[in-house]
PDB file of C-alpha atoms in Angstrom:
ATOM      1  CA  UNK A   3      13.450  27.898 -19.687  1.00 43.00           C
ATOM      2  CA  UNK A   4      16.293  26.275 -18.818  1.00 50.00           C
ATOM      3  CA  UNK A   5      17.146  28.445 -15.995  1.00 58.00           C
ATOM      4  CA  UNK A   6      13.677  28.003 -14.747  1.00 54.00           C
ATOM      5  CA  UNK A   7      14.259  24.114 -14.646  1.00 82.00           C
ATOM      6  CA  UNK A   8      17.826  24.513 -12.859  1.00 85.00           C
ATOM      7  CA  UNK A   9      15.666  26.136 -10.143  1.00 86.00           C
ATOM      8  CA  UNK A  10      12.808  24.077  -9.870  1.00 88.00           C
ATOM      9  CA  UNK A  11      15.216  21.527  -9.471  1.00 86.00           C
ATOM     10  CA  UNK A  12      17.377  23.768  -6.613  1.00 88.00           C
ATOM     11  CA  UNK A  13      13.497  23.864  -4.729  1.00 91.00           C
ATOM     12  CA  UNK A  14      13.081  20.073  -4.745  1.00 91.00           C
ATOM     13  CA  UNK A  15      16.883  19.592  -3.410  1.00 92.00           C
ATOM     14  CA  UNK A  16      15.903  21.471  -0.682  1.00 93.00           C
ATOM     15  CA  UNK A  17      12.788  20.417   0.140  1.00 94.00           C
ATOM     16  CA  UNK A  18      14.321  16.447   0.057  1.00 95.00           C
ATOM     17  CA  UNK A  19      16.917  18.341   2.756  1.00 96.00           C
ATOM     18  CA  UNK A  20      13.813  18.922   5.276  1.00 97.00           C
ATOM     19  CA  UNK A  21      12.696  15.548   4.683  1.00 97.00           C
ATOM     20  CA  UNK A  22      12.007  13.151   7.656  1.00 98.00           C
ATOM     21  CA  UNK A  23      10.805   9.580   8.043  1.00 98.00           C
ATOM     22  CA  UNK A  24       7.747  11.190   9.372  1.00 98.00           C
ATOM     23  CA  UNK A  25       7.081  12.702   5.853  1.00 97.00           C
ATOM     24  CA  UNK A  26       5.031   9.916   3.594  1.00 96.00           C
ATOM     25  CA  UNK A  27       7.527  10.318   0.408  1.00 96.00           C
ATOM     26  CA  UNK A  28      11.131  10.054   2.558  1.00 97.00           C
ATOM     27  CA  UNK A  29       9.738   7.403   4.807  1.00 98.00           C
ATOM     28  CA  UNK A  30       8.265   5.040   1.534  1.00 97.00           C
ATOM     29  CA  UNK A  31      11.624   5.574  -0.292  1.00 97.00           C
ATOM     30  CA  UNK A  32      13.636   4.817   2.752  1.00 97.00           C
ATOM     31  CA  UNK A  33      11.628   1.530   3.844  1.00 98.00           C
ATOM     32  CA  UNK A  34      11.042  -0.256   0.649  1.00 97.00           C
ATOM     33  CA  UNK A  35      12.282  -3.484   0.563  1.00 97.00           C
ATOM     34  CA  UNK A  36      14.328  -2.594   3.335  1.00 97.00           C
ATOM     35  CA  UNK A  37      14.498  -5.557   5.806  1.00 98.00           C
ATOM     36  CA  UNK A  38      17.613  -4.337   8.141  1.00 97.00           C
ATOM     37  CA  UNK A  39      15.993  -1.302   8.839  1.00 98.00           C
ATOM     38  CA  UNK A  40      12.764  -2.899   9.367  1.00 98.00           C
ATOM     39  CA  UNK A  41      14.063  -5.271  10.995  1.00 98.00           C
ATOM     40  CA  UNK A  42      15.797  -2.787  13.445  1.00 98.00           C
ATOM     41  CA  UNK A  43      11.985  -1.367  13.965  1.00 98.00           C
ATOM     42  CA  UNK A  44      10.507  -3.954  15.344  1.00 98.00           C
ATOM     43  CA  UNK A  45      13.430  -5.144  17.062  1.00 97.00           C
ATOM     44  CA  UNK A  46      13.126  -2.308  19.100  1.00 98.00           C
ATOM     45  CA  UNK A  47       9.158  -1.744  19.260  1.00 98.00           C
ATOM     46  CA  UNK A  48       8.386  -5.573  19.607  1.00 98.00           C
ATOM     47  CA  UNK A  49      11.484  -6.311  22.258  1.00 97.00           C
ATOM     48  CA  UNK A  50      11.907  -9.621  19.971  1.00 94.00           C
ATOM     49  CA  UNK A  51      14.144 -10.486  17.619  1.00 94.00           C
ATOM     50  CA  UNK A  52      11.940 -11.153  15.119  1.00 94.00           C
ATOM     51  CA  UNK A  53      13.116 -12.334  11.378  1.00 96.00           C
ATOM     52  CA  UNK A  54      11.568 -10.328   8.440  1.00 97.00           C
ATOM     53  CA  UNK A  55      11.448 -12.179   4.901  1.00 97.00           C
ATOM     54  CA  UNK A  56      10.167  -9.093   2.821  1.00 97.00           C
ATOM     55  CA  UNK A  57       9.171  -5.625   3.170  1.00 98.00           C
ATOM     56  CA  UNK A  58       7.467  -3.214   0.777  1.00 97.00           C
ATOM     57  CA  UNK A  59       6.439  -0.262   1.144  1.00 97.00           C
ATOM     58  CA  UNK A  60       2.766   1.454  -0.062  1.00 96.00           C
ATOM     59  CA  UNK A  61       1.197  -1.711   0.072  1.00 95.00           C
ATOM     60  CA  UNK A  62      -2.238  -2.077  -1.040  1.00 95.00           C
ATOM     61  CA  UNK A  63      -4.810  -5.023   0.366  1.00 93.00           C
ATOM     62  CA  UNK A  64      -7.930  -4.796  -2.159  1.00 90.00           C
ATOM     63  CA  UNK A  65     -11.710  -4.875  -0.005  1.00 88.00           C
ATOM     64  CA  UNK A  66     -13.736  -6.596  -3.153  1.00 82.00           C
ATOM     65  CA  UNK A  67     -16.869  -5.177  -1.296  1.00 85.00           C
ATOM     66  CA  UNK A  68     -15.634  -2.042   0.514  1.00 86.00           C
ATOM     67  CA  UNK A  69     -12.707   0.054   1.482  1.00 91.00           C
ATOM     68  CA  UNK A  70      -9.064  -1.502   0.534  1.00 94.00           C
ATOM     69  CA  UNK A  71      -6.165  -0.464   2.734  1.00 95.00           C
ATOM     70  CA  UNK A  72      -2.963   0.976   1.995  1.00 96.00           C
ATOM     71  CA  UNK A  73      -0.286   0.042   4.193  1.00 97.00           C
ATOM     72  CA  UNK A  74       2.559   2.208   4.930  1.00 97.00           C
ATOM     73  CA  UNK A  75       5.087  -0.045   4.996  1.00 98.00           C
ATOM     74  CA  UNK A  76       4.153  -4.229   5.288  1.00 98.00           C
ATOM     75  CA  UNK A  77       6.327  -6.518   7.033  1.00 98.00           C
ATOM     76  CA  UNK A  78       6.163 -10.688   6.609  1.00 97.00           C
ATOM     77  CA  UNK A  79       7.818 -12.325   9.822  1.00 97.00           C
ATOM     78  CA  UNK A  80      10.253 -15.476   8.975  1.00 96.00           C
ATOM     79  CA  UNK A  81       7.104 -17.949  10.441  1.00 95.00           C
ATOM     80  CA  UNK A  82       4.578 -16.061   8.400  1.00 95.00           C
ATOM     81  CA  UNK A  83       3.620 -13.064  10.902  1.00 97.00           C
ATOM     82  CA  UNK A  84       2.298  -9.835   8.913  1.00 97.00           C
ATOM     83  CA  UNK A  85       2.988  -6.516  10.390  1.00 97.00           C
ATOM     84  CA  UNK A  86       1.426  -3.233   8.925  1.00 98.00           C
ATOM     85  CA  UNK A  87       3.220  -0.219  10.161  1.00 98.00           C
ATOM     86  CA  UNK A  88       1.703   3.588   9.617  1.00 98.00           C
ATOM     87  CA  UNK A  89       3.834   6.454  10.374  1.00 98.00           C
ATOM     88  CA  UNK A  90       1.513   9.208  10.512  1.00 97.00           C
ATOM     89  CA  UNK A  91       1.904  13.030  11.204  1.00 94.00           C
ATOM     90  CA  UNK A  92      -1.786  13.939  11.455  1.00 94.00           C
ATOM     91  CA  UNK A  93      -3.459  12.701  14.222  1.00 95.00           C
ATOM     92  CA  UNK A  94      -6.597  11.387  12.021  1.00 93.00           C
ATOM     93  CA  UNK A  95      -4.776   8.595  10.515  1.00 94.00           C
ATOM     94  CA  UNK A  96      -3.860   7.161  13.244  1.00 97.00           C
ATOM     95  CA  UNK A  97      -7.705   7.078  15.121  1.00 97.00           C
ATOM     96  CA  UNK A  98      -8.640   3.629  16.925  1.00 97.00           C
ATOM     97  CA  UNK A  99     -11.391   2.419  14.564  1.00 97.00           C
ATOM     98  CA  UNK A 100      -8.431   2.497  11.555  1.00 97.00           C
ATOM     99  CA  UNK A 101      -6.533   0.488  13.406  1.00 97.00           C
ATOM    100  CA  UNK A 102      -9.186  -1.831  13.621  1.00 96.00           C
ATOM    101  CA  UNK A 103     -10.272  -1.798  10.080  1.00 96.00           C
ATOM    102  CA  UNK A 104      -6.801  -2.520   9.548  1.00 96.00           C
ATOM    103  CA  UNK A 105      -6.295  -5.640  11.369  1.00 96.00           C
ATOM    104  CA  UNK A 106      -9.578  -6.910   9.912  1.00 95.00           C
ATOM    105  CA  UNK A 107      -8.607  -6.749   6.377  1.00 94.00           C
ATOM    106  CA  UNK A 108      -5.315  -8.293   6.842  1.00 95.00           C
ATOM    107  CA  UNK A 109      -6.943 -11.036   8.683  1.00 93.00           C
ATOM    108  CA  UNK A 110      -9.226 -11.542   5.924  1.00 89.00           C
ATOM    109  CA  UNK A 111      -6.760 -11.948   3.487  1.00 89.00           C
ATOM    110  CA  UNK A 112      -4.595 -14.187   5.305  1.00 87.00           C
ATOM    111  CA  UNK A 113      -6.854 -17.478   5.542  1.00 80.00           C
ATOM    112  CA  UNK A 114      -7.555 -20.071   2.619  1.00 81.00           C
ATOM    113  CA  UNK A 115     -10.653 -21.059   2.776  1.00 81.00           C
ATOM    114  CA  UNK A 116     -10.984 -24.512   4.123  1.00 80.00           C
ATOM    115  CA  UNK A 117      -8.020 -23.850   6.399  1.00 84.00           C
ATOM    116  CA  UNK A 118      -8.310 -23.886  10.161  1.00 89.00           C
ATOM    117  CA  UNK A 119      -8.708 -20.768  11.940  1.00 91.00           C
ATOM    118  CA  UNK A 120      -5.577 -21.863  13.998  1.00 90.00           C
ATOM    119  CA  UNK A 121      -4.003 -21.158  11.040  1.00 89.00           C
ATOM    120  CA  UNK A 122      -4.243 -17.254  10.995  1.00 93.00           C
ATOM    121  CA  UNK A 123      -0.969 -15.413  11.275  1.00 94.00           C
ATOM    122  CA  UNK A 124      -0.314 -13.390  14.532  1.00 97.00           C
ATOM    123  CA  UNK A 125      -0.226  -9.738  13.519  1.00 97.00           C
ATOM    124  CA  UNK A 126       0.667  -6.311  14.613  1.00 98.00           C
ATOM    125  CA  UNK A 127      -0.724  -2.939  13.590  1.00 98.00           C
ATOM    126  CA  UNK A 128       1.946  -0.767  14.596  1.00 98.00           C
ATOM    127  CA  UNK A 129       1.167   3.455  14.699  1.00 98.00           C
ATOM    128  CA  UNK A 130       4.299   5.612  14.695  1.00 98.00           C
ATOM    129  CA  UNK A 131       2.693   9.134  15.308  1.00 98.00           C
ATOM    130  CA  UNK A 132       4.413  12.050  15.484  1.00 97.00           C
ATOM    131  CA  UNK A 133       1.687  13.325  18.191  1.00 97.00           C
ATOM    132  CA  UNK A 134       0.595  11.432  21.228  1.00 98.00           C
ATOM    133  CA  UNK A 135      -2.455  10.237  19.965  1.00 97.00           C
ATOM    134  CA  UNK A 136      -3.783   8.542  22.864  1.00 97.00           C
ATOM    135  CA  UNK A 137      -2.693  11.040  25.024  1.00 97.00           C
ATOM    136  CA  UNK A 138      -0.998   9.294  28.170  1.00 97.00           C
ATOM    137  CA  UNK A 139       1.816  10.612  28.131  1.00 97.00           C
ATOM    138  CA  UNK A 140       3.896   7.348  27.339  1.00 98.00           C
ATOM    139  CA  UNK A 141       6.758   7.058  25.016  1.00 98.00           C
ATOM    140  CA  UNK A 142       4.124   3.588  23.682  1.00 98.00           C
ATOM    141  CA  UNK A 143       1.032   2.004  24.086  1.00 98.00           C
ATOM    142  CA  UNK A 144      -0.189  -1.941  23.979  1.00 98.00           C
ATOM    143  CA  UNK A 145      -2.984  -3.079  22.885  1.00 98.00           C
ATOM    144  CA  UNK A 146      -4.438  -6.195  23.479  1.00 97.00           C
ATOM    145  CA  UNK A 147      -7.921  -8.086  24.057  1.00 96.00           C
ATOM    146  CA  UNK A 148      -9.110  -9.065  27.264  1.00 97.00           C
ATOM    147  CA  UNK A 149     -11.208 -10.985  29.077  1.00 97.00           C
ATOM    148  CA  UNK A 150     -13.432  -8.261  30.960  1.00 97.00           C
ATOM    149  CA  UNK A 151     -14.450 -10.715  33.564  1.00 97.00           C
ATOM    150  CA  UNK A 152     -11.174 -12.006  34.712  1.00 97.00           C
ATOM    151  CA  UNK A 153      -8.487  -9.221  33.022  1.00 96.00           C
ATOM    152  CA  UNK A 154      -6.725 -12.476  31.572  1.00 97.00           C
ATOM    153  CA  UNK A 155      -5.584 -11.701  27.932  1.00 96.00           C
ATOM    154  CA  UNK A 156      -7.795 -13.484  25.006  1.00 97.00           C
ATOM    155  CA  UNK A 157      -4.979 -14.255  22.858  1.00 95.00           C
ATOM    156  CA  UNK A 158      -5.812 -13.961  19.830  1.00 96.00           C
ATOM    157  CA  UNK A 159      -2.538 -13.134  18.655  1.00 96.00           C
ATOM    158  CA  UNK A 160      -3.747  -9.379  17.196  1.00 97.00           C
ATOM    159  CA  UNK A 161      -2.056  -6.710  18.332  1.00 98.00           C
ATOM    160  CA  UNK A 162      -1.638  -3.008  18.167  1.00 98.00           C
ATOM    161  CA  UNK A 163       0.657  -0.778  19.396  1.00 98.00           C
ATOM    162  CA  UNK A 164       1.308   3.270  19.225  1.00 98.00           C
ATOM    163  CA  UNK A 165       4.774   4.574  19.657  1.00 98.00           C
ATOM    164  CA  UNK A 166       4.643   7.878  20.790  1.00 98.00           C
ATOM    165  CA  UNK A 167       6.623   9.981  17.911  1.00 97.00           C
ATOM    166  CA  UNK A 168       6.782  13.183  20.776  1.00 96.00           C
ATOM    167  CA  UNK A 169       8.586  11.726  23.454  1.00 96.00           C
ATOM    168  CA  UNK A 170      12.021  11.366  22.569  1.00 95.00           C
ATOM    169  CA  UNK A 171      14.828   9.765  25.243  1.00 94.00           C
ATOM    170  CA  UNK A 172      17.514   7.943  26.129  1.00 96.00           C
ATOM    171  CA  UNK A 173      16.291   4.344  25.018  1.00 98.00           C
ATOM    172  CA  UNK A 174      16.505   2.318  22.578  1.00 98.00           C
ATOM    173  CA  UNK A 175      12.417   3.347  21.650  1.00 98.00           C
ATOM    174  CA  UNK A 176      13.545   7.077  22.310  1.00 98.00           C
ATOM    175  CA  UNK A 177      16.494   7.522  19.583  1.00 98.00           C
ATOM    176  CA  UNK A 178      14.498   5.329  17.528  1.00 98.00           C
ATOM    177  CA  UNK A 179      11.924   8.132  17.348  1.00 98.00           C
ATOM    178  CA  UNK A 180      14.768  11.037  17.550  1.00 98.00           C
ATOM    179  CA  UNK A 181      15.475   9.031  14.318  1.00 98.00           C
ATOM    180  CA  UNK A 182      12.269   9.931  12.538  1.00 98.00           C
ATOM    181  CA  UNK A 183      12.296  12.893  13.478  1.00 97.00           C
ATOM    182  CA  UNK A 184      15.911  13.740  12.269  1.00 97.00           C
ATOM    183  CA  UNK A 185      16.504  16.090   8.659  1.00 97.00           C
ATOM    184  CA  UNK A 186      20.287  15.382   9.211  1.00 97.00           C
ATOM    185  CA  UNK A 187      20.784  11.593   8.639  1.00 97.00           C
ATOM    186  CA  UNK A 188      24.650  12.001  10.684  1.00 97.00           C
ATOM    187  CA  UNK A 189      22.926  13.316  13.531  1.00 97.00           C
ATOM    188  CA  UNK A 190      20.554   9.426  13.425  1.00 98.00           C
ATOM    189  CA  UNK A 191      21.423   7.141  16.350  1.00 98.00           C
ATOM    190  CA  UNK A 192      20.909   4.080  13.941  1.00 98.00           C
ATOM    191  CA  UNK A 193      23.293   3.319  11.527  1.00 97.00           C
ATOM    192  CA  UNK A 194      20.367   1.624   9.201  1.00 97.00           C
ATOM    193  CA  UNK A 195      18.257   4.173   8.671  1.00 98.00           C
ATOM    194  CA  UNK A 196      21.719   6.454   8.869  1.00 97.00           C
ATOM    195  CA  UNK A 197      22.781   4.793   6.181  1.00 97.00           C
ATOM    196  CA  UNK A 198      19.942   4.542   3.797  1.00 97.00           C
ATOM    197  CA  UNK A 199      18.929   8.343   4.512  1.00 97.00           C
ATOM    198  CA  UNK A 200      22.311   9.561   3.317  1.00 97.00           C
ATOM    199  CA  UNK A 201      21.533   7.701   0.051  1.00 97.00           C
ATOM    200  CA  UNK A 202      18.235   9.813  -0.449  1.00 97.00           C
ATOM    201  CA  UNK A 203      19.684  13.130   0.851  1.00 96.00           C
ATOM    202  CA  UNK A 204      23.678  13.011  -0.253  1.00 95.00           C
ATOM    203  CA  UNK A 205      24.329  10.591  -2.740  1.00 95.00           C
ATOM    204  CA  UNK A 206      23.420  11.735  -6.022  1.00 92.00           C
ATOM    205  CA  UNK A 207      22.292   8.733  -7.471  1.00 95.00           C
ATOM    206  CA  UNK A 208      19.745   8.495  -4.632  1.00 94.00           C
ATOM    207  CA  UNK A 209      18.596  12.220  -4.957  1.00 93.00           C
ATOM    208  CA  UNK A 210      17.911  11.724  -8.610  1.00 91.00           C
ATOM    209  CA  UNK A 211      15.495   8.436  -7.326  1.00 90.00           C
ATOM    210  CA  UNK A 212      13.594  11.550  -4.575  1.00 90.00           C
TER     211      UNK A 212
END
């Protein structure tokens, strides 16, 4: 028996060693209540510097009347933004209509009622996809509403944005996706995700929490 457990225990090791942040248990463990790293994510995806105030990762918003959401990782900017982020490896979770389910529920949930619609948090839905999803061949992709008549942007401060997980390079965007994709945390360009992946892999405090 005992043998049996010391190698059950030898497969798990391993299988944390193959780990990447594009696999659902790494990536949770990695993110949670991990602002510098998150920080570092939209830093790069956003081009802004913006200011997170907490992060958690797994995070459910409950539908009363219909299908709740679980976000992959859930981001609350310093003047109130909220940012969902879903790193998917299957193409399906990533489709368009999820991404607007997405933004609808968090919207709902983010006004008083009574309060004035100006009021309503900007927010991002952010897809990090191992595949190129949209298929265009672009390292990311910007959503936005428009005005079809005059191609002037609505501004309703709701966004989304895919970052294309399969085209890797020599930008700031690119090694942040070489990062995801990376089972050897030394080999990550960014020292905050380097960092915090070499807890979960190496340290043996942090492979007892995997």
């Amino acid at each position: 028996k005992g043998n049996m457990t010391e190698k059950k225990r030898e497969q798990i090791i391993n299988k944390i060693q193959e780990f990447t942040l594009f696999d659902d248990e790494f990536m949770t463990a990695v993110f949670n209540k991990n602002v510098e790293s998150t920080e570092l994510l939209l830093r790069i995806i956003l081009e802004q510097n913006l200011k997170v105030t907490e992060v958690l990762t797994q995070y459910v918003v409950h539908n009363l009347y219909g299908h709740s959401i679980k976000m992959d990782i859930h981001a609350v900017g310093e003047a109130g933004q909220e940012m969902d982020i879903e790193v998917q490896k299957d193409n399906s979770g990533a489709v368009p209509k999820r991404a607007r389910y997405n933004s609808s529920l968090i919207d709902g949930n983010c006004l008083e009622a009574g309060k004035d619609y100006n009021k309503l948090p900007e927010s991002w839905i952010i897809f990090i996809t191992e595949n190129d999803v949209l298929e265009g061949n672009l390292p990311i992709y910007h959503i936005e509403r428009t005005i079809v008549e005059t191609g002037q942007n609505f501004d309703d401060k709701a966004h989304i944005i895919y970052v294309n997980g399969a085209m890797e390079g020599d930008t700031p965007l690119g090694k942040l996706v070489h990062d995801f994709k990376c089972k050897e945390p030394d080999d990550m360009n960014y020292k905050e995700l380097r960092n915090r992946a070499n807890y979960y892999k190496k340290d043996e405090e942090g492979v007892e929490h995997m």
